[in-house]
């Protein structure tokens, strides 16, 4: 399977613990996105990388959240001192940005990591 | 990003066509109309996108109104596998700002056997 993969698929943790999620994008995709989705809502943007550079962060990404993409391949999203409000599905997507102002990228999503904070 | 409005839910009988509407009255001249769908317990997947002309691909057709203030995603023969939440999203030109997708609540499509 050459799609986007995420690990783990499910995570249950206690309030105050730290958690880390991993995303492996489609090979050679230069863009990587993180989104968060709560029940009944559409996904909300958190942050994105172009290669290893983190280019934008949403105001949803509090200082307890940190994301990295150290070699421009896989990415990790860490949440420190988890709170019950962090319970959500965390989605990763990747894309290949080409040249040309009218080119529209397609984002390919992974299956997500479902986090439950007790 | 300009706002889109979609019905919360729709139903269709299996093997019948489905027309999913989206209103985007504040669309700008350079905004593309994208559709993604999310099957239960999965991440969203790309369906189709267009600018002005109607578009067809193996998954669906996209009909865009002449004034571009609305569009319709057409599934020609709904199958049970098409039961999903469908999101209509507007995106500007590359290089014009953020590349994030701004999702609304979408339309939940139920397909009746």
Tab-separated table of N, CA, C and O in Angstrom, chain A residues 2 8 16 29 32 40 45 82 98 103 107 111 113:
chain	number	residue	atom	x	y	z
A	2	UNK	N	0.682	2.145	-0.922
A	2	UNK	CA	1.544	3.312	-1.029
A	2	UNK	C	0.835	4.574	-0.577
A	2	UNK	O	1.257	5.678	-0.892
A	8	UNK	N	-0.166	5.558	16.085
A	8	UNK	CA	-1.088	4.428	16.091
A	8	UNK	C	-2.435	4.818	15.488
A	8	UNK	O	-2.670	5.987	15.192
A	16	UNK	N	-3.004	14.740	31.238
A	16	UNK	CA	-1.695	15.129	31.750
A	16	UNK	C	-0.530	14.371	31.126
A	16	UNK	O	0.621	14.809	31.253
A	29	UNK	N	6.061	13.061	-1.825
A	29	UNK	CA	5.186	14.210	-1.612
A	29	UNK	C	5.932	15.231	-0.772
A	29	UNK	O	6.511	14.919	0.253
A	32	UNK	N	3.047	18.204	3.682
A	32	UNK	CA	2.434	17.346	4.697
A	32	UNK	C	1.601	18.219	5.619
A	32	UNK	O	2.080	19.264	6.079
A	40	UNK	N	-18.742	14.924	14.532
A	40	UNK	CA	-19.789	15.709	13.878
A	40	UNK	C	-19.303	16.948	13.159
A	40	UNK	O	-20.107	17.678	12.570
A	45	UNK	N	-7.745	22.530	10.147
A	45	UNK	CA	-6.318	22.610	9.874
A	45	UNK	C	-5.538	22.930	11.136
A	45	UNK	O	-5.923	23.790	11.927
A	82	UNK	N	-1.762	16.342	27.997
A	82	UNK	CA	-3.045	16.223	27.310
A	82	UNK	C	-4.207	16.622	28.210
A	82	UNK	O	-4.187	16.432	29.436
A	98	UNK	N	3.168	21.181	-7.422
A	98	UNK	CA	3.876	21.364	-8.667
A	98	UNK	C	4.001	22.829	-8.998
A	98	UNK	O	3.666	23.694	-8.192
A	103	UNK	N	-2.276	25.297	-11.137
A	103	UNK	CA	-2.284	23.893	-10.753
A	103	UNK	C	-2.909	23.766	-9.367
A	103	UNK	O	-2.564	24.489	-8.452
A	107	UNK	N	-4.927	16.699	-1.924
A	107	UNK	CA	-4.408	16.186	-0.661
A	107	UNK	C	-4.889	14.762	-0.453
A	107	UNK	O	-6.067	14.458	-0.647
A	111	UNK	N	-5.627	7.384	7.442
A	111	UNK	CA	-6.834	6.923	8.144
A	111	UNK	C	-7.073	7.623	9.471
A	111	UNK	O	-8.154	7.507	10.046
A	113	UNK	N	-5.529	9.070	13.480
A	113	UNK	CA	-5.278	8.512	14.813
A	113	UNK	C	-6.369	9.049	15.726
A	113	UNK	O	-6.509	10.261	15.873
